Coordinates of C-alpha atoms in Angstrom, one line a residue:
Chain A
E14 CA 22.5 -82.2 52.7
V15 CA 23.1 -85.0 50.2
Q16 CA 26.6 -84.5 48.8
L17 CA 29.1 -86.3 46.5
V18 CA 32.7 -85.1 46.3
E19 CA 35.0 -86.6 43.7
S20 CA 38.8 -86.4 44.0
G21 CA 41.9 -88.0 42.5
G22 CA 41.8 -86.5 39.0
G23 CA 44.9 -85.1 37.3
L24 CA 47.4 -85.3 34.5
V25 CA 48.6 -88.8 33.6
K26 CA 50.6 -90.2 30.6
P27 CA 49.1 -92.7 28.2
G28 CA 49.3 -96.1 29.6
G29 CA 49.3 -94.8 33.1
S30 CA 46.9 -95.4 36.0
L31 CA 44.8 -93.3 38.3
R32 CA 42.4 -93.9 41.1
L33 CA 39.3 -91.7 41.6
S34 CA 37.4 -91.5 44.8
C35 CA 34.0 -90.2 45.7
A36 CA 33.0 -89.3 49.2
A37 CA 29.3 -89.5 50.0
S38 CA 27.4 -87.8 52.8
G39 CA 23.9 -86.9 53.8
F40 CA 22.3 -90.2 52.9
T41 CA 22.6 -93.9 53.7
F42 CA 25.3 -94.7 51.2
S43 CA 25.1 -98.5 51.7
T44 CA 21.5 -98.6 50.3
Y45 CA 22.2 -97.1 46.9
S46 CA 23.8 -98.4 43.8
M47 CA 26.4 -95.9 42.4
N48 CA 27.7 -94.9 39.0
W49 CA 30.6 -93.2 37.3
V50 CA 29.7 -91.0 34.3
R51 CA 32.2 -89.0 32.3
Q52 CA 32.1 -86.1 29.9
A53 CA 35.0 -85.4 27.5
P54 CA 35.7 -81.7 26.8
G55 CA 32.9 -80.2 24.7
K56 CA 31.2 -83.6 24.4
G57 CA 28.1 -85.3 25.8
L58 CA 27.7 -87.6 28.8
E59 CA 28.9 -91.2 28.8
W60 CA 28.0 -93.8 31.4
V61 CA 31.1 -95.6 32.5
S62 CA 30.4 -98.1 35.3
S63 CA 28.0 -99.0 38.1
I64 CA 28.1 -101.0 41.2
S65 CA 25.3 -102.4 43.3
S66 CA 24.7 -101.4 46.9
S67 CA 26.5 -104.4 48.4
S68 CA 29.1 -104.7 45.6
N69 CA 27.6 -107.9 44.4
Y70 CA 27.3 -106.6 40.9
N71 CA 29.3 -104.3 38.8
Y72 CA 28.9 -103.3 35.1
Y73 CA 31.1 -101.5 32.6
A74 CA 30.8 -99.7 29.3
D75 CA 32.5 -101.5 26.5
S76 CA 34.9 -98.6 26.1
V77 CA 36.4 -99.2 29.6
K78 CA 35.8 -102.9 30.2
G79 CA 39.0 -104.7 31.2
R80 CA 40.8 -101.4 32.0
F81 CA 38.7 -99.8 34.7
T82 CA 37.5 -101.3 38.0
I83 CA 34.7 -99.9 40.2
S84 CA 34.6 -100.6 43.9
R85 CA 33.1 -99.2 47.1
D86 CA 33.6 -99.2 50.8
N87 CA 30.3 -98.8 52.6
A88 CA 32.0 -98.4 56.0
K89 CA 33.8 -95.3 54.6
N90 CA 30.9 -94.0 52.5
S91 CA 33.2 -94.0 49.5
L92 CA 33.1 -95.0 45.8
Y93 CA 36.2 -95.7 43.8
L94 CA 37.3 -96.0 40.1
Q95 CA 40.6 -97.6 39.4
M96 CA 41.7 -96.7 35.9
N97 CA 44.5 -98.5 34.2
S98 CA 46.0 -98.5 30.7
L99 CA 44.7 -94.9 30.2
R100 CA 44.3 -93.5 26.7
A101 CA 43.9 -90.0 25.4
E102 CA 40.2 -90.7 24.7
D103 CA 39.7 -91.2 28.5
T104 CA 40.3 -87.5 29.0
A105 CA 37.1 -86.2 30.6
V106 CA 35.4 -84.9 33.7
Y107 CA 34.4 -87.9 35.8
Y108 CA 31.2 -87.6 37.8
C109 CA 30.1 -89.8 40.7
V110 CA 26.3 -90.3 40.4
R111 CA 23.9 -91.8 42.9
E112 CA 21.5 -94.4 41.6
M113 CA 19.8 -93.0 38.6
V114 CA 16.6 -95.0 38.9
R115 CA 15.9 -93.3 42.3
G116 CA 16.7 -89.8 41.1
G117 CA 20.4 -89.4 40.4
I118 CA 22.5 -87.0 42.5
W119 CA 25.6 -85.8 40.9
G120 CA 28.9 -84.7 42.3
Q121 CA 30.9 -81.7 40.9
G122 CA 33.3 -84.0 39.0
T123 CA 37.0 -84.4 38.8
L124 CA 39.1 -83.8 35.6
V125 CA 41.3 -86.6 34.2
T126 CA 43.7 -85.6 31.5
V127 CA 45.6 -88.2 29.6
S128 CA 48.5 -86.7 27.7
S129 CA 52.2 -87.1 27.1
Chain B
Q29 CA 25.2 -101.3 19.4
T30 CA 22.0 -99.5 20.2
V31 CA 22.2 -95.7 20.0
V32 CA 20.0 -93.3 22.0
T33 CA 18.8 -90.5 19.8
Q34 CA 18.0 -86.9 20.7
E35 CA 17.4 -83.8 18.7
P36 CA 20.9 -82.1 18.4
S37 CA 19.3 -78.6 18.8
F38 CA 15.9 -77.0 19.4
S39 CA 14.8 -73.4 19.5
V40 CA 11.8 -72.1 21.4
S41 CA 10.4 -68.6 22.1
P42 CA 9.8 -67.6 25.7
G43 CA 6.4 -68.8 27.0
E44 CA 6.1 -71.5 24.4
T45 CA 5.9 -75.2 25.0
V46 CA 8.7 -77.5 23.7
T47 CA 8.9 -81.3 23.7
L48 CA 12.3 -82.9 23.5
T49 CA 12.5 -86.6 22.7
C50 CA 14.7 -89.6 23.4
G51 CA 14.5 -92.6 21.2
L52 CA 16.3 -95.8 20.2
S53 CA 18.0 -96.5 16.9
S54 CA 16.4 -99.9 17.2
G55 CA 13.3 -100.6 19.2
S56 CA 11.0 -98.6 21.4
V57 CA 11.4 -96.8 24.7
S58 CA 9.2 -97.9 27.5
T59 CA 8.9 -97.4 31.2
S60 CA 11.2 -100.4 31.5
S61 CA 13.9 -98.2 30.1
Y62 CA 13.6 -96.0 33.2
P63 CA 14.2 -92.8 31.2
S64 CA 15.8 -89.9 33.1
W65 CA 16.4 -86.4 32.0
Y66 CA 19.2 -84.0 33.0
Q67 CA 19.8 -80.3 32.5
Q68 CA 23.3 -79.0 32.2
T69 CA 24.6 -75.4 31.8
P70 CA 28.3 -74.6 30.9
G71 CA 30.8 -75.4 33.6
Q72 CA 28.2 -77.1 35.8
P73 CA 27.5 -80.7 36.6
P74 CA 24.2 -82.1 35.2
R75 CA 21.1 -81.6 37.3
T76 CA 18.4 -84.3 37.5
L77 CA 15.1 -83.1 36.2
I78 CA 13.0 -86.2 35.7
Y79 CA 13.6 -89.9 36.6
N80 CA 11.6 -93.1 36.1
T81 CA 9.9 -91.6 33.1
N82 CA 7.9 -89.0 34.8
T83 CA 9.0 -88.4 38.5
R84 CA 10.1 -84.8 39.0
S85 CA 13.3 -84.5 41.1
S86 CA 13.1 -82.4 44.2
G87 CA 13.0 -78.7 43.6
V88 CA 12.3 -79.0 39.9
P89 CA 9.6 -76.6 38.6
D90 CA 6.4 -78.3 37.5
R91 CA 6.7 -76.8 34.0
F92 CA 9.1 -79.7 33.4
S93 CA 7.3 -83.0 32.8
G94 CA 8.3 -86.4 31.5
S95 CA 6.3 -89.0 29.5
I96 CA 6.4 -91.7 26.9
L97 CA 5.1 -90.4 23.5
G98 CA 4.8 -93.1 21.0
N99 CA 8.0 -95.1 21.0
K100 CA 10.1 -92.4 22.6
A101 CA 10.6 -90.8 26.0
A102 CA 9.7 -87.1 26.1
L103 CA 10.6 -84.1 28.2
T104 CA 8.1 -81.3 27.9
I105 CA 8.8 -77.7 29.1
T106 CA 5.6 -75.8 29.4
G107 CA 6.1 -72.1 29.2
A108 CA 9.8 -72.0 28.5
Q109 CA 11.9 -69.4 30.3
A110 CA 15.1 -67.7 29.4
D111 CA 17.0 -69.7 32.1
D112 CA 15.8 -72.9 30.6
E113 CA 18.4 -72.4 27.9
S114 CA 20.7 -75.4 28.5
D115 CA 21.9 -78.7 27.2
Y116 CA 19.4 -81.6 28.0
Y117 CA 20.4 -85.2 28.2
C118 CA 18.4 -88.3 28.5
V119 CA 19.6 -91.7 29.7
L120 CA 18.0 -95.1 29.1
Y121 CA 18.5 -98.5 30.8
M122 CA 19.4 -101.2 28.3
G123 CA 19.3 -104.1 30.6
S124 CA 22.1 -106.2 32.0
G125 CA 23.3 -103.3 34.1
I126 CA 24.0 -101.1 31.1
W127 CA 22.9 -97.4 30.7
V128 CA 23.3 -95.3 27.6
F129 CA 23.1 -91.5 27.3
G130 CA 21.7 -89.7 24.4
G131 CA 23.9 -87.2 22.6
G132 CA 22.1 -84.3 24.2
T133 CA 19.9 -81.4 22.9
K134 CA 21.0 -77.8 22.9
L135 CA 17.9 -75.8 23.7
T136 CA 17.9 -72.1 22.8
V137 CA 15.3 -69.8 24.2
L138 CA 14.9 -66.6 22.1

């Protein structure tokens, strides 16, 4: 069964940092690009970042550029999102999503709350 | 910045056909935008319905179909059912590795 499981969410103060992880199973992780997509409470979906299968390319939404870093470890079938300088507007459920062009698979999400 | 547009809400009666659209504030949607469609119910992650314009994801009923209509991507639900009542999101590829989601359409079936 194809599965994506996010972890690492929680409560963090403004200006703080958090690292999200996504564990993949049931498919050949190293052959797919991966994405992070977030959803603020009661709001729509927002694409955050993507990384190519071999980490050669990564891309970011303007809203997170310079603060967030996407990475992956194909040996561990894992995707990461390092989030620094967090703001209240970063509060959201963060989803790990397998390559959207090839039929995105979504994880259950992990909640990040930025509040003092 | 280009905005992806969707109808904020739509209402359909059971058994009717409804077409939701996904457009651009500037320009036209084409197959090169690789439009995808997602269905989301409250408290659940999104579920992929359609990707690459018109490819149905595994397990998705064939009453859901995707296409390009004019200058927009379209999701058509033929014979809407009560459990199709959900939020529907599209996403478009903008080039240079950037994806943009539409604001979503809240579909009511009554």
